[in-house]
mmCIF file of N, CA, C and O in Angstrom:
data_model
loop_
_atom_site.group_PDB
_atom_site.id
_atom_site.type_symbol
_atom_site.label_atom_id
_atom_site.label_comp_id
_atom_site.label_asym_id
_atom_site.label_seq_id
_atom_site.Cartn_x
_atom_site.Cartn_y
_atom_site.Cartn_z
ATOM 1 N N MET A 1 0.777 -1.227 0.018
ATOM 2 C CA MET A 1 -0.082 -0.021 0.045
ATOM 3 C C MET A 1 0.906 1.182 0.056
ATOM 4 O O MET A 1 1.998 1.174 0.487
ATOM 5 N N HIS A 2 0.284 2.386 -0.496
ATOM 6 C CA HIS A 2 1.045 3.532 -0.501
ATOM 7 C C HIS A 2 0.115 4.699 0.124
ATOM 8 O O HIS A 2 -1.031 4.841 0.008
ATOM 9 N N LEU A 3 0.831 5.555 0.731
ATOM 10 C CA LEU A 3 0.325 6.841 1.350
ATOM 11 C C LEU A 3 0.808 8.019 0.755
ATOM 12 O O LEU A 3 2.148 8.164 0.533
ATOM 13 N N HIS A 4 -0.055 9.000 0.394
ATOM 14 C CA HIS A 4 0.557 10.433 -0.045
ATOM 15 C C HIS A 4 0.202 11.277 1.103
ATOM 16 O O HIS A 4 -0.862 11.472 1.663
ATOM 17 N N LEU A 5 1.450 11.864 1.642
ATOM 18 C CA LEU A 5 1.309 12.776 2.669
ATOM 19 C C LEU A 5 1.029 14.210 2.150
ATOM 20 O O LEU A 5 1.723 14.611 1.395
ATOM 21 N N HIS A 6 -0.116 14.823 2.559
ATOM 22 C CA HIS A 6 -0.537 16.072 1.981
ATOM 23 C C HIS A 6 0.157 17.324 2.652
ATOM 24 O O HIS A 6 0.644 18.243 1.867
ATOM 25 N N ASP A 7 0.206 17.287 3.878
ATOM 26 C CA ASP A 7 0.726 18.262 4.418
ATOM 27 C C ASP A 7 1.167 18.028 5.981
ATOM 28 O O ASP A 7 0.885 17.088 6.469
ATOM 29 N N LEU A 8 2.199 18.838 6.498
ATOM 30 C CA LEU A 8 2.803 18.793 7.713
ATOM 31 C C LEU A 8 3.001 20.146 8.310
ATOM 32 O O LEU A 8 3.745 20.904 7.577
ATOM 33 N N ALA A 9 2.209 20.614 9.266
ATOM 34 C CA ALA A 9 2.365 21.879 9.618
ATOM 35 C C ALA A 9 2.506 22.113 11.124
ATOM 36 O O ALA A 9 1.689 21.346 11.859
ATOM 37 N N ILE A 10 3.465 22.922 11.634
ATOM 38 C CA ILE A 10 3.538 23.176 13.064
ATOM 39 C C ILE A 10 3.432 24.488 13.378
ATOM 40 O O ILE A 10 3.932 25.398 12.739
ATOM 41 N N ILE A 11 2.353 24.796 14.363
ATOM 42 C CA ILE A 11 2.262 26.265 14.713
ATOM 43 C C ILE A 11 3.427 26.867 15.134
ATOM 44 O O ILE A 11 4.164 26.220 15.854
ATOM 45 N N PRO A 12 3.688 28.115 14.820
ATOM 46 C CA PRO A 12 4.904 28.896 15.236
ATOM 47 C C PRO A 12 5.301 28.742 16.567
ATOM 48 O O PRO A 12 6.483 28.614 16.851
ATOM 49 N N THR A 13 4.282 28.900 17.527
ATOM 50 C CA THR A 13 4.711 28.607 18.964
ATOM 51 C C THR A 13 5.326 27.394 19.496
ATOM 52 O O THR A 13 6.095 27.331 20.499
ATOM 53 N N GLU A 14 5.247 26.335 18.690
ATOM 54 C CA GLU A 14 5.748 25.070 18.945
ATOM 55 C C GLU A 14 7.008 24.659 18.037
ATOM 56 O O GLU A 14 7.333 23.604 18.161
ATOM 57 N N GLN A 15 7.206 25.437 17.277
ATOM 58 C CA GLN A 15 8.422 25.177 16.249
ATOM 59 C C GLN A 15 9.766 25.226 17.167
ATOM 60 O O GLN A 15 9.916 25.800 18.088
ATOM 61 N N GLY A 16 10.756 24.413 16.605
ATOM 62 C CA GLY A 16 12.040 24.236 17.227
ATOM 63 C C GLY A 16 12.124 23.391 18.406
ATOM 64 O O GLY A 16 13.150 23.314 19.106
ATOM 65 N N GLN A 17 11.173 22.576 18.455
ATOM 66 C CA GLN A 17 10.951 21.555 19.606
ATOM 67 C C GLN A 17 11.220 19.917 19.094
ATOM 68 O O GLN A 17 11.016 19.152 20.000
ATOM 69 N N GLY A 18 11.544 19.845 17.812
ATOM 70 C CA GLY A 18 11.573 18.539 17.378
ATOM 71 C C GLY A 18 10.381 17.816 17.067
ATOM 72 O O GLY A 18 10.299 16.615 16.875
ATOM 73 N N ILE A 19 9.204 18.538 17.060
ATOM 74 C CA ILE A 19 8.015 17.904 16.857
ATOM 75 C C ILE A 19 7.901 17.153 15.355
ATOM 76 O O ILE A 19 7.316 16.180 15.254
ATOM 77 N N PRO A 20 8.355 17.820 14.289
ATOM 78 C CA PRO A 20 8.370 17.113 13.020
ATOM 79 C C PRO A 20 8.973 15.606 13.039
ATOM 80 O O PRO A 20 8.430 14.688 12.677
ATOM 81 N N LYS A 21 10.043 15.477 13.704
ATOM 82 C CA LYS A 21 10.723 14.185 13.873
ATOM 83 C C LYS A 21 9.806 13.206 14.611
ATOM 84 O O LYS A 21 9.728 12.140 14.155
ATOM 85 N N LEU A 22 9.089 13.596 15.734
ATOM 86 C CA LEU A 22 8.436 12.867 16.355
ATOM 87 C C LEU A 22 7.198 12.478 15.446
ATOM 88 O O LEU A 22 6.839 11.083 15.626
ATOM 89 N N LEU A 23 6.606 13.361 14.818
ATOM 90 C CA LEU A 23 5.407 12.991 14.055
ATOM 91 C C LEU A 23 5.723 12.022 12.788
ATOM 92 O O LEU A 23 5.079 11.048 12.652
ATOM 93 N N ILE A 24 6.968 12.350 12.227
ATOM 94 C CA ILE A 24 7.487 11.548 11.083
ATOM 95 C C ILE A 24 7.697 10.187 11.493
ATOM 96 O O ILE A 24 7.392 9.136 11.002
ATOM 97 N N ASP A 25 8.563 10.050 12.489
ATOM 98 C CA ASP A 25 8.862 8.751 13.271
ATOM 99 C C ASP A 25 7.460 7.948 13.583
ATOM 100 O O ASP A 25 7.499 6.724 13.178
ATOM 101 N N HIS A 26 6.671 8.544 14.193
ATOM 102 C CA HIS A 26 5.335 7.896 14.502
ATOM 103 C C HIS A 26 4.740 7.510 13.317
ATOM 104 O O HIS A 26 4.029 6.301 13.206
ATOM 105 N N LEU A 27 4.582 8.343 12.319
ATOM 106 C CA LEU A 27 3.767 8.032 11.141
ATOM 107 C C LEU A 27 4.380 6.685 10.410
ATOM 108 O O LEU A 27 3.625 5.730 10.060
ATOM 109 N N PHE A 28 5.785 6.632 10.337
ATOM 110 C CA PHE A 28 6.392 5.569 9.755
ATOM 111 C C PHE A 28 6.155 4.250 10.627
ATOM 112 O O PHE A 28 6.097 3.179 10.065
ATOM 113 N N SER A 29 6.145 4.492 11.725
ATOM 114 C CA SER A 29 6.035 3.249 12.687
ATOM 115 C C SER A 29 4.583 2.571 12.466
ATOM 116 O O SER A 29 4.483 1.433 12.350
ATOM 117 N N VAL A 30 3.719 3.539 12.491
ATOM 118 C CA VAL A 30 2.227 3.011 12.299
ATOM 119 C C VAL A 30 1.918 2.374 10.847
ATOM 120 O O VAL A 30 1.677 1.451 10.660
ATOM 121 N N LEU A 31 2.576 3.132 9.865
ATOM 122 C CA LEU A 31 2.590 2.507 8.508
ATOM 123 C C LEU A 31 3.270 1.318 8.248
ATOM 124 O O LEU A 31 2.662 0.393 7.490
ATOM 125 N N ASN A 32 4.332 1.190 8.976
ATOM 126 C CA ASN A 32 5.119 -0.172 8.883
ATOM 127 C C ASN A 32 4.185 -1.388 9.634
ATOM 128 O O ASN A 32 3.999 -2.464 8.957
ATOM 129 N N THR A 33 3.495 -1.078 10.557
ATOM 130 C CA THR A 33 2.672 -2.158 11.129
ATOM 131 C C THR A 33 1.343 -2.234 10.320
ATOM 132 O O THR A 33 0.780 -3.483 10.401
ATOM 133 N N MET A 34 1.035 -1.384 9.305
ATOM 134 C CA MET A 34 0.046 -1.699 8.386
ATOM 135 C C MET A 34 0.411 -2.161 7.205
ATOM 136 O O MET A 34 -0.512 -2.163 6.206
ATOM 137 N N ASN A 35 1.508 -2.478 6.967
ATOM 138 C CA ASN A 35 2.105 -3.095 5.645
ATOM 139 C C ASN A 35 2.273 -1.955 4.527
ATOM 140 O O ASN A 35 2.063 -2.543 3.415
ATOM 141 N N TYR A 36 2.268 -0.850 4.853
ATOM 142 C CA TYR A 36 2.519 0.215 3.680
ATOM 143 C C TYR A 36 3.945 -0.059 3.282
ATOM 144 O O TYR A 36 4.872 -0.411 3.784
ATOM 145 N N GLN A 37 4.042 0.181 1.981
ATOM 146 C CA GLN A 37 5.433 0.149 1.380
ATOM 147 C C GLN A 37 5.995 1.307 1.036
ATOM 148 O O GLN A 37 7.306 1.518 0.985
ATOM 149 N N SER A 38 5.325 2.496 0.901
ATOM 150 C CA SER A 38 5.925 3.799 0.674
ATOM 151 C C SER A 38 5.017 5.067 0.987
ATOM 152 O O SER A 38 3.702 4.892 1.113
ATOM 153 N N VAL A 39 5.668 6.159 0.950
ATOM 154 C CA VAL A 39 5.004 7.483 1.136
ATOM 155 C C VAL A 39 5.472 8.303 -0.013
ATOM 156 O O VAL A 39 6.718 8.327 -0.214
ATOM 157 N N SER A 40 4.647 9.263 -0.332
ATOM 158 C CA SER A 40 4.921 10.268 -1.355
ATOM 159 C C SER A 40 4.396 11.598 -0.881
ATOM 160 O O SER A 40 3.477 11.596 0.071
ATOM 161 N N LEU A 41 4.908 12.659 -1.351
ATOM 162 C CA LEU A 41 4.545 14.084 -1.105
ATOM 163 C C LEU A 41 5.092 14.994 -2.070
ATOM 164 O O LEU A 41 5.843 14.580 -2.911
ATOM 165 N N ILE A 42 4.435 16.187 -2.212
ATOM 166 C CA ILE A 42 4.818 17.231 -3.021
ATOM 167 C C ILE A 42 5.484 18.225 -1.992
ATOM 168 O O ILE A 42 4.792 18.844 -1.273
ATOM 169 N N SER A 43 6.842 18.570 -2.249
ATOM 170 C CA SER A 43 7.609 19.516 -1.434
ATOM 171 C C SER A 43 7.311 20.799 -1.996
ATOM 172 O O SER A 43 7.369 21.083 -3.313
ATOM 173 N N VAL A 44 6.834 21.811 -1.254
ATOM 174 C CA VAL A 44 6.721 23.136 -1.573
ATOM 175 C C VAL A 44 7.548 24.114 -0.773
ATOM 176 O O VAL A 44 7.952 23.789 0.175
ATOM 177 N N GLN A 45 7.594 25.330 -1.345
ATOM 178 C CA GLN A 45 8.278 26.475 -0.493
ATOM 179 C C GLN A 45 9.707 26.066 -0.190
ATOM 180 O O GLN A 45 10.272 26.287 0.932
ATOM 181 N N ASP A 46 10.363 25.426 -1.259
ATOM 182 C CA ASP A 46 11.794 25.055 -1.014
ATOM 183 C C ASP A 46 12.107 24.187 0.324
ATOM 184 O O ASP A 46 12.945 24.209 0.994
ATOM 185 N N SER A 47 11.144 23.092 0.502
ATOM 186 C CA SER A 47 11.328 22.300 1.648
ATOM 187 C C SER A 47 11.822 21.000 1.244
ATOM 188 O O SER A 47 11.949 20.192 2.276
ATOM 189 N N ALA A 48 12.370 20.747 0.053
ATOM 190 C CA ALA A 48 12.904 19.457 -0.200
ATOM 191 C C ALA A 48 14.116 19.066 0.729
ATOM 192 O O ALA A 48 14.210 17.795 1.119
ATOM 193 N N LYS A 49 14.884 20.103 1.061
ATOM 194 C CA LYS A 49 16.053 19.710 2.054
ATOM 195 C C LYS A 49 15.544 19.354 3.434
ATOM 196 O O LYS A 49 16.156 18.224 4.043
ATOM 197 N N PHE A 50 14.515 19.663 3.995
ATOM 198 C CA PHE A 50 13.841 19.370 5.104
ATOM 199 C C PHE A 50 13.506 17.890 5.014
ATOM 200 O O PHE A 50 13.655 17.141 5.972
ATOM 201 N N TRP A 51 12.714 17.579 3.882
ATOM 202 C CA TRP A 51 12.218 16.296 3.618
ATOM 203 C C TRP A 51 13.354 15.169 3.432
ATOM 204 O O TRP A 51 13.114 14.111 3.828
ATOM 205 N N GLN A 52 14.425 15.703 2.865
ATOM 206 C CA GLN A 52 15.586 14.779 2.571
ATOM 207 C C GLN A 52 16.113 14.323 3.881
ATOM 208 O O GLN A 52 16.672 13.219 4.051
ATOM 209 N N LYS A 53 16.061 15.144 4.992
ATOM 210 C CA LYS A 53 16.635 14.552 6.351
ATOM 211 C C LYS A 53 15.847 13.526 6.905
ATOM 212 O O LYS A 53 16.282 12.744 7.664
ATOM 213 N N TYR A 54 14.431 13.221 6.318
ATOM 214 C CA TYR A 54 13.734 12.295 6.861
ATOM 215 C C TYR A 54 13.689 10.989 5.828
ATOM 216 O O TYR A 54 12.812 10.214 5.883
ATOM 217 N N GLY A 55 14.712 11.022 4.982
ATOM 218 C CA GLY A 55 14.735 9.882 3.958
ATOM 219 C C GLY A 55 14.097 9.917 2.639
ATOM 220 O O GLY A 55 14.134 8.990 1.983
ATOM 221 N N PHE A 56 13.358 11.163 2.396
ATOM 222 C CA PHE A 56 12.546 11.286 1.208
ATOM 223 C C PHE A 56 13.686 11.753 0.118
ATOM 224 O O PHE A 56 14.472 12.334 0.245
ATOM 225 N N ILE A 57 13.276 11.171 -1.066
ATOM 226 C CA ILE A 57 14.211 11.472 -2.315
ATOM 227 C C ILE A 57 13.354 12.176 -3.307
ATOM 228 O O ILE A 57 12.127 11.829 -3.464
ATOM 229 N N ILE A 58 13.881 12.992 -4.069
ATOM 230 C CA ILE A 58 13.295 13.603 -5.388
ATOM 231 C C ILE A 58 12.882 12.717 -6.382
ATOM 232 O O ILE A 58 13.811 11.802 -6.708
ATOM 233 N N ASP A 59 11.701 12.661 -6.836
ATOM 234 C CA ASP A 59 11.259 11.817 -7.982
ATOM 235 C C ASP A 59 11.258 12.557 -9.196
ATOM 236 O O ASP A 59 10.117 13.167 -9.522
ATOM 237 N N ASN A 60 12.215 12.469 -10.048
ATOM 238 C CA ASN A 60 12.188 13.321 -11.210
ATOM 239 C C ASN A 60 11.419 12.674 -12.361
ATOM 240 O O ASN A 60 11.276 13.300 -13.311
ATOM 241 N N SER A 61 10.758 11.529 -12.099
ATOM 242 C CA SER A 61 9.995 10.959 -13.019
ATOM 243 C C SER A 61 8.545 11.465 -13.080
ATOM 244 O O SER A 61 7.684 11.396 -13.893
ATOM 245 N N LEU A 62 8.133 12.184 -11.963
ATOM 246 C CA LEU A 62 6.912 12.999 -11.796
ATOM 247 C C LEU A 62 6.983 14.517 -11.854
ATOM 248 O O LEU A 62 8.002 14.964 -11.345
ATOM 249 N N SER A 63 6.118 15.309 -12.365
ATOM 250 C CA SER A 63 6.007 16.640 -12.234
ATOM 251 C C SER A 63 4.903 17.047 -11.254
ATOM 252 O O SER A 63 3.792 16.460 -11.258
ATOM 253 N N ALA A 64 5.235 18.059 -10.512
ATOM 254 C CA ALA A 64 4.247 18.602 -9.510
ATOM 255 C C ALA A 64 3.222 19.451 -10.329
ATOM 256 O O ALA A 64 3.768 20.156 -11.143
ATOM 257 N N PRO A 65 2.020 19.546 -10.007
ATOM 258 C CA PRO A 65 1.150 20.304 -10.505
ATOM 259 C C PRO A 65 1.602 21.729 -10.526
ATOM 260 O O PRO A 65 2.278 22.203 -9.535
ATOM 261 N N THR A 66 1.302 22.498 -11.599
ATOM 262 C CA THR A 66 1.896 23.828 -11.673
ATOM 263 C C THR A 66 1.314 24.821 -10.602
ATOM 264 O O THR A 66 1.901 25.761 -10.139
ATOM 265 N N SER A 67 0.004 24.433 -10.180
ATOM 266 C CA SER A 67 -0.597 25.321 -9.098
ATOM 267 C C SER A 67 0.143 25.124 -7.756
ATOM 268 O O SER A 67 -0.116 26.026 -6.909
ATOM 269 N N TYR A 68 1.136 24.305 -7.624
ATOM 270 C CA TYR A 68 1.928 24.132 -6.351
ATOM 271 C C TYR A 68 3.110 25.053 -6.389
ATOM 272 O O TYR A 68 3.903 25.168 -5.396
ATOM 273 N N GLY A 69 3.306 25.779 -7.504
ATOM 274 C CA GLY A 69 4.445 26.688 -7.708
ATOM 275 C C GLY A 69 5.682 26.162 -8.273
ATOM 276 O O GLY A 69 5.825 24.990 -8.538
ATOM 277 N N ASP A 70 6.485 27.048 -8.638
ATOM 278 C CA ASP A 70 7.832 26.617 -9.619
ATOM 279 C C ASP A 70 8.766 25.813 -8.583
ATOM 280 O O ASP A 70 9.411 24.989 -9.422
ATOM 281 N N SER A 71 8.845 25.900 -7.530
ATOM 282 C CA SER A 71 9.848 25.205 -6.751
ATOM 283 C C SER A 71 9.403 23.683 -6.187
ATOM 284 O O SER A 71 10.021 23.142 -5.464
ATOM 285 N N ALA A 72 8.060 23.417 -6.398
ATOM 286 C CA ALA A 72 7.608 22.154 -5.952
ATOM 287 C C ALA A 72 8.148 21.003 -6.758
ATOM 288 O O ALA A 72 8.370 21.119 -7.772
ATOM 289 N N VAL A 73 8.470 19.966 -5.954
ATOM 290 C CA VAL A 73 9.044 18.841 -6.410
ATOM 291 C C VAL A 73 8.170 17.476 -5.843
ATOM 292 O O VAL A 73 7.877 17.641 -4.706
ATOM 293 N N CYS A 74 8.168 16.480 -6.635
ATOM 294 C CA CYS A 74 7.590 15.207 -6.147
ATOM 295 C C CYS A 74 8.649 14.582 -5.308
ATOM 296 O O CYS A 74 9.786 14.600 -5.788
ATOM 297 N N MET A 75 8.273 14.003 -4.253
ATOM 298 C CA MET A 75 9.367 13.039 -3.341
ATOM 299 C C MET A 75 8.695 11.858 -2.956
ATOM 300 O O MET A 75 7.372 11.757 -2.934
ATOM 301 N N HIS A 76 9.566 10.862 -2.689
ATOM 302 C CA HIS A 76 8.950 9.637 -2.085
ATOM 303 C C HIS A 76 10.044 9.008 -1.161
ATOM 304 O O HIS A 76 11.208 9.294 -1.074
ATOM 305 N N ARG A 77 9.442 7.968 -0.423
ATOM 306 C CA ARG A 77 10.361 7.206 0.594
ATOM 307 C C ARG A 77 9.710 5.794 0.691
ATOM 308 O O ARG A 77 8.529 5.771 0.928
ATOM 309 N N SER A 78 10.572 4.881 0.678
ATOM 310 C CA SER A 78 10.006 3.470 0.987
ATOM 311 C C SER A 78 10.110 3.303 2.515
ATOM 312 O O SER A 78 10.837 4.090 3.238
ATOM 313 N N ILE A 79 9.240 2.326 2.759
ATOM 314 C CA ILE A 79 9.189 2.138 4.243
ATOM 315 C C ILE A 79 9.919 0.781 4.580
ATOM 316 O O ILE A 79 9.892 -0.148 3.767
#
């Protein structure tokens, strides 16, 4: 099975506390128990480096919809 992650947002007052790592680690732990094989997302606002820290790689075989902006890239990660 495959999951497409649409969004991850942390409110400004909670940023800088490592919450993204906790959420992403938990997500992959749960997906692993549910037999998911992969996760995809569209990186926006130049966030690809952020996602790469969590094992996502850019998928040049896919194009992000133009409505996501010029810097949007498709990414995926195996579980």
